[in-house]
Amino acid sequence: MFELVGALDHVELDFTLWAVVVAPWLGMLACLRAVLSDGEARKSAEALARTAALVSAAIALGVAVYACGRLLLIEEKPALLLCHLWTLVRIASLNIELTLLLDVVSGAALCAVTLMGLVFVILHRENADLRVLGAGLGALGAAALGILSDDVVMAVTGFALTHSALALAVLFSRQGRGALRAGFVPARVLEVAALAASGVVFWGLAGSWAPGGDFTVDFRARIVGVQDPAGANKPAKHTQVRDANGTIEMTSRGGSAVHVGTAQVCEIDADGRPGGVGLPSRPCKREARAPFANLSFPAALHDLTVSSGPGSYDSRAEKIRVYSETRTVIASTGPTLSAKAVTDQLRLKDASGAYVHRAGLSSRRLGGLYATTWVAMLLFASVLGAALSGSREEEADETSAAGLSVLSTTAVAVFLHRFDYVFAMNARAAAWIALAAAGLCALFALRASFATGARSLMVDASAAALAATLVGVAAGAGARAALFAVVTNLGLCALAFATGAWSLGGQERPVDRRAAYAAAAIAAGAPVPLLGAFFPRDALLRAGAAFSAGSAPAWLVAGLTALALGVLSFSIWRFAYLASKSEEPTPASAARGSWSLGLSVTGILLGILAVGGPIIGEAASAISGLFRPAAVEAAGERLSGDVQLVWSAVAFAPAFFGFLFAKRRYSRADFKETEKTRPLRALFAEKETPSGQRSVLASLGASIVRMEGAWFFPALAVDSEGPASSDASVDSEPERPPVESKKRVKARKPRKKQS
Amino acid sequence: MRRALALLALFALTLCARLSAAAPELRLAPAGDGPVELLGAGGEYLGRFTVQNVGSEPLEAVSLSVRSGGELAPYVPREVQVQFKDGAMSANLAPGAKLEGVVRYTPKRDTRVRRFHGHVLASVSNSPEPTALGFQFDTDRLGGDPLKHAPLGLILVPLLVALGLLLGGTRLPTGAARKLAGGGALAALGLSIACFVRMDPALTRYDGGQGFHWLSRRVVGAGIEIAYGLDGLAISFAVLVPLLVLAAAALGRNEQRSLIWGALSLVQTALALCVVGQDVATVSAGLLLLAVACLMLTRSPEARRAGTFAAGAALVSVAALWLLAMSSSGLLLDGTKASRVTSFIELSQVVDHGLLAGGHPARICLPLLLLGLLPLLGVPLVGGYARAIAGRSSLPVQIVLLAAVSATAGYLLIRLLVGVMPAGLLWSSTTLAVIGVLGAGVAALSAWAQREPAPLALSLGGIAASLTLVALSALTGAAVQAALLLIVTRALSVALVLGGSGAMGGSERNEAPPQHPLLLAGTLIGLAGACGAPATVGFIALSETLIASIPLRPWVVPLVACAMVVGAGAGFAAIARALVTALRPSGAERAAPQLDEPQRIAVLGLSALIVLLGFAPRVWLLRVDASSLDHADKLNPPGLLEVV
């Protein structure tokens, strides 16, 4: 009888994924070199940079497609590709690693963003500012890092780098003609909230908080052996398993060595065969260091020791039985920042069938609330930060660069998907967060419907899609919700590329109408059913309607989200129609259009892939399907076929009507914006700046600065009248000559006499 | 100045301490001079000593034992045993009788133990006070390690340079003083890097020597012990301090007076004393030297107050240290019972602290220590000190005082609070957390009032300094490491911003973003590091602080997170402003400023360090991990699992 069981994903090691991140950054460096060079060398450097940009983006896409293909061809399902690069921090259980992980959802997202990147480079290769091109490539690599990183800290690094690179792209494309408003503070909110959420999970897995606030550590084994009783954990077919041997796998704690008493676990043993153990007299040719998978290992009862090196105590796992022709996973339990390690340990059941670690985490309370409630709220805060951090600055030159604005939210959507277990454990928090996210979705969809340019539309529509993703994740349809964001963002990006430099109220440029309409159809999932965002939207809304046993809040969530996505559809089609009323495409813009059309077709393919059930399904979600309250299971069981059809209609109808309204209102050739829209626009437009708040902060800060400096700069103590202005700067104060007190002046006089 | 000298005289008086009388009846004597030396070969080391009854009454059941610091703070490895020569553990001694005892150490195979100091205790059944005799084991003394005097070298190299510059600097040609100071820093840097490379990252306190490499301890008289050595925490600062002094020399200008360079080398000596010194006397000497150097460096009327303030802060820290030493009693290396303890190693384990003002000495010493070190560290509300230095002093002085000195103050906080006064930190950690949260909030607000890079970097550095306190209050190994990361981040980013914005020499006040592209890039990277931008070491520091602070006081996290967000917002806005300004086409073409090679290398090096440590901090942290865990385990002993 197995002691701990769980259907853990099949892992294959990969050594190519790093190229998706690094290749665009190399292209960026080439652009940077060209920008910094001058004189005769500049021309050749520029040419080299443009070629390098194209090649690097193509490599990123190529590797992404290759990795996804390899993933889909693995017979064992569900499968993951794992590429461990290096460990940044390892002290006790706090482990920050650069480990790249590809599952089906992140694979779709990766293909989408690398495709966007390649099209962006092709469109901008010849004539764009190299700084914009470099910033775009930097954002592409960073988004890939955010999507692929298994470690939360590295994923957040990816978001932040993406945001910074996009902000630089805006800055460079504007040529310094105005202030940069890139939402730095909301971006930090996103990062801090995501880190805090992962921190609460980390410590929630380590122990519990007593009512008085003290933290008590769990006394549990940190290393366990896991098998699957259903036989799903059979060794991979290509593995060379010796007689009476099983296989072992360890994917956590990168760089750790495993010992069996005094023997080492080998990657290549003394005879040159994979797996086995090495004795002091016959050491391994190559010692196995985590992560490793599919290593042949003697079937017996073993006492294992995992050594992670200085800064970590060795972990012992006693009496781990390796069964013949069975895959045994050496899994880490307890605190971790790795999303995979968290989901793996939450799947573990003991002999009685109870979820061991899940039961622990779901009962932790922190300040009177469940820890999972805190995590859910922090995730909502991070979504809000992500939604507000996008730059809505409009510019006439490089509107197609606006398409890249969606890179950041695509990565965040995949990140949300990795936290879907939180909502499966706390139905009440899930319901409230879903409701709040639905409201957020509606708000940003409304903002998008009043967008005055491509960038506003991209940012607001993408934010609405991200909020809808949170609805889906909270409802238990994490994988499909993430796919919804991916497909919508891909469509939005295609729309931005198709409309080129067009801006409402600005200078009109040629637009490829067919490509724009195709892109809008993908992003809106309407008017044609079974296309683009149709399937994932359908799935997430049905999940929203089904979770919490179809209670009133759940129906409210689903209804509100459906309505919001209808408004989103309206805003996307409105933009497409308004943008398409420009001149007929010229040959140059036709070339652009063909690319955006290609992108649109790819989006359609991805949309079809997002069907879910037969091809990807909820098994793509790392955790859902394992917990009984998970919404998708409920959707399958509690919604009858007819009701499902009704909800499919509810999901499609608002989007269709959104398309119809947009077509009736904006497709007319003589349409012009009227005064009627302005009051509403004032509610949502970007005119209200936080200057008031900023000046309050600055005034408070200036007072502090004056107080701090009073003793060191005597002039400050004398000049204490009047309120500190917001522009008061401490550096103006030292200019004044120091005012000495009379006492000091008197004291100095006799000295002068003496001298 | 007169007040400071009076205070110094007061400290001198405290050195005249009494040594308590030894136990009257038993005498333990080594075979030779000093502590018993463990010598041997073939996998066994022996030290011999005699036990003599010097009283007039026979002593029954005289037993020998090795003084043990407990499971979590061991003095010596478990393999050390003591017994009488005949193998007995106890014996009866007639008056005047003498028996031989043996200390035996049988190391395990592949042991890491290279040195340790311990005490043999001889006790009589009816006597409460055992008699002690010290013993020591040192393979370096036997075999010879080329770096065994490296900690001393880190002190002597800058001291010699400082003396040379202060005594004969006026006769040097222009620029030679700067080169000499830079050369001294470079030599010290090379030495510290050699130590860094040769360190065994897996050495812990269980491996003897309290986890220190190249540890040297000796009693110099009057019950004062001198000790120096390097562990994972100290080695970080042993590298950082000469690096920053070198950067200061590189970014400074040739025409600056030789006195400045001599004083800067003196500061480097003082900081080296603080870093490698593991006793009250050495660290006090370092702090006193620092006080003198601060007064020398800030002789201009405008900066005098700041210099006096820094010197006063250093003296207050010295007072705190001596108060702690005077109120504790313990054993000297040779086994003499002393009425005060100056060794940090002994202080961290001594249990018989006397009362000070009716309470545990830490209750007085800790506030005093905070009063002395927090201003030097750069916490808010005394931020005027830093701005006065930044506004009134030359660039090298700014870098050394605001980056190197503040980093060393942070190191002393970790070393003294966590390593030397663990009991004090346990009850005061909430206070530290509150100070840290308030300080972070204040610094974040003051950051919004700053528009120029240098004052902004100092305000952001104030956030990092406050977060250091928050991290220290969390009492976990990861938090100790986070505190270290924050201190290093602050030092590197402040040095880079000050250097980047003030290196051209036109304006010492660092008002506007620099014109030179490299300086601009350096300034922006420095600001990004101070903001905790991803791909910089600041991001790792802030992430680790945030995560490590959750278990003990979850309420701290949202508060410091708000401060981090506000401060980082101000920092990023400044970066964006600087970029916009730099990209804006100007009407008149300005002559491109030129950088000399040392300046270029300094800016590039510091920038690269901030970025590289953001991507691969493990190269450095590998040496720090074991020390961080050792320190945290004194506060928060690990359970069966390695969570904390």
mmCIF file of N, CA and C in Angstrom, chain A residues 70 102 122 133 191 225 271 285 374 391 409 423 473 495 504 529 638 734 749:
data_model
loop_
_atom_site.group_PDB
_atom_site.id
_atom_site.type_symbol
_atom_site.label_atom_id
_atom_site.label_comp_id
_atom_site.label_asym_id
_atom_site.label_seq_id
_atom_site.Cartn_x
_atom_site.Cartn_y
_atom_site.Cartn_z
ATOM 1 N N ARG A 70 6.792 19.570 -28.625
ATOM 2 C CA ARG A 70 7.346 18.468 -27.835
ATOM 3 C C ARG A 70 6.424 18.136 -26.662
ATOM 4 N N LEU A 102 6.992 24.762 -18.574
ATOM 5 C CA LEU A 102 6.030 24.927 -19.671
ATOM 6 C C LEU A 102 4.931 23.891 -19.529
ATOM 7 N N ILE A 122 8.903 42.628 -37.323
ATOM 8 C CA ILE A 122 8.807 42.716 -38.785
ATOM 9 C C ILE A 122 8.227 44.066 -39.196
ATOM 10 N N LEU A 133 12.523 49.535 -30.926
ATOM 11 C CA LEU A 133 12.664 48.121 -31.283
ATOM 12 C C LEU A 133 13.327 47.354 -30.125
ATOM 13 N N GLU A 191 3.475 44.085 -8.074
ATOM 14 C CA GLU A 191 4.608 43.263 -7.640
ATOM 15 C C GLU A 191 4.517 42.924 -6.153
ATOM 16 N N GLY A 225 8.080 10.420 -0.622
ATOM 17 C CA GLY A 225 7.999 9.677 -1.872
ATOM 18 C C GLY A 225 6.539 9.517 -2.258
ATOM 19 N N ASP A 271 28.950 2.222 -14.687
ATOM 20 C CA ASP A 271 28.978 1.447 -15.932
ATOM 21 C C ASP A 271 28.543 2.262 -17.146
ATOM 22 N N LYS A 285 29.592 8.151 -12.519
ATOM 23 C CA LYS A 285 30.290 8.965 -13.523
ATOM 24 C C LYS A 285 29.775 10.397 -13.457
ATOM 25 N N TRP A 374 -6.649 35.978 2.487
ATOM 26 C CA TRP A 374 -5.641 37.022 2.264
ATOM 27 C C TRP A 374 -5.013 36.881 0.884
ATOM 28 N N SER A 391 0.418 51.942 -19.750
ATOM 29 C CA SER A 391 0.500 53.326 -20.201
ATOM 30 C C SER A 391 -0.588 53.600 -21.222
ATOM 31 N N THR A 409 -0.141 41.876 -19.309
ATOM 32 C CA THR A 409 -1.351 41.242 -18.760
ATOM 33 C C THR A 409 -1.423 39.771 -19.160
ATOM 34 N N PHE A 423 -8.510 29.394 -4.610
ATOM 35 C CA PHE A 423 -9.957 29.610 -4.690
ATOM 36 C C PHE A 423 -10.722 28.301 -4.527
ATOM 37 N N VAL A 473 -10.693 32.133 -12.837
ATOM 38 C CA VAL A 473 -9.816 31.428 -11.898
ATOM 39 C C VAL A 473 -10.542 31.204 -10.576
ATOM 40 N N LEU A 495 -5.231 43.523 -33.818
ATOM 41 C CA LEU A 495 -6.013 44.715 -34.179
ATOM 42 C C LEU A 495 -5.119 45.951 -34.194
ATOM 43 N N LEU A 504 -7.815 57.815 -33.050
ATOM 44 C CA LEU A 504 -9.081 58.546 -33.129
ATOM 45 C C LEU A 504 -8.813 60.010 -32.838
ATOM 46 N N PRO A 529 -19.763 32.526 -34.085
ATOM 47 C CA PRO A 529 -19.507 31.636 -32.952
ATOM 48 C C PRO A 529 -18.365 30.668 -33.249
ATOM 49 N N ARG A 638 -23.509 19.534 -12.162
ATOM 50 C CA ARG A 638 -24.709 20.185 -11.651
ATOM 51 C C ARG A 638 -25.469 20.969 -12.709
ATOM 52 N N PRO A 734 20.389 74.571 1.559
ATOM 53 C CA PRO A 734 21.795 74.741 1.932
ATOM 54 C C PRO A 734 22.465 75.921 1.237
ATOM 55 N N LYS A 749 34.753 85.857 19.033
ATOM 56 C CA LYS A 749 35.513 87.109 19.014
ATOM 57 C C LYS A 749 36.826 87.046 19.790
#
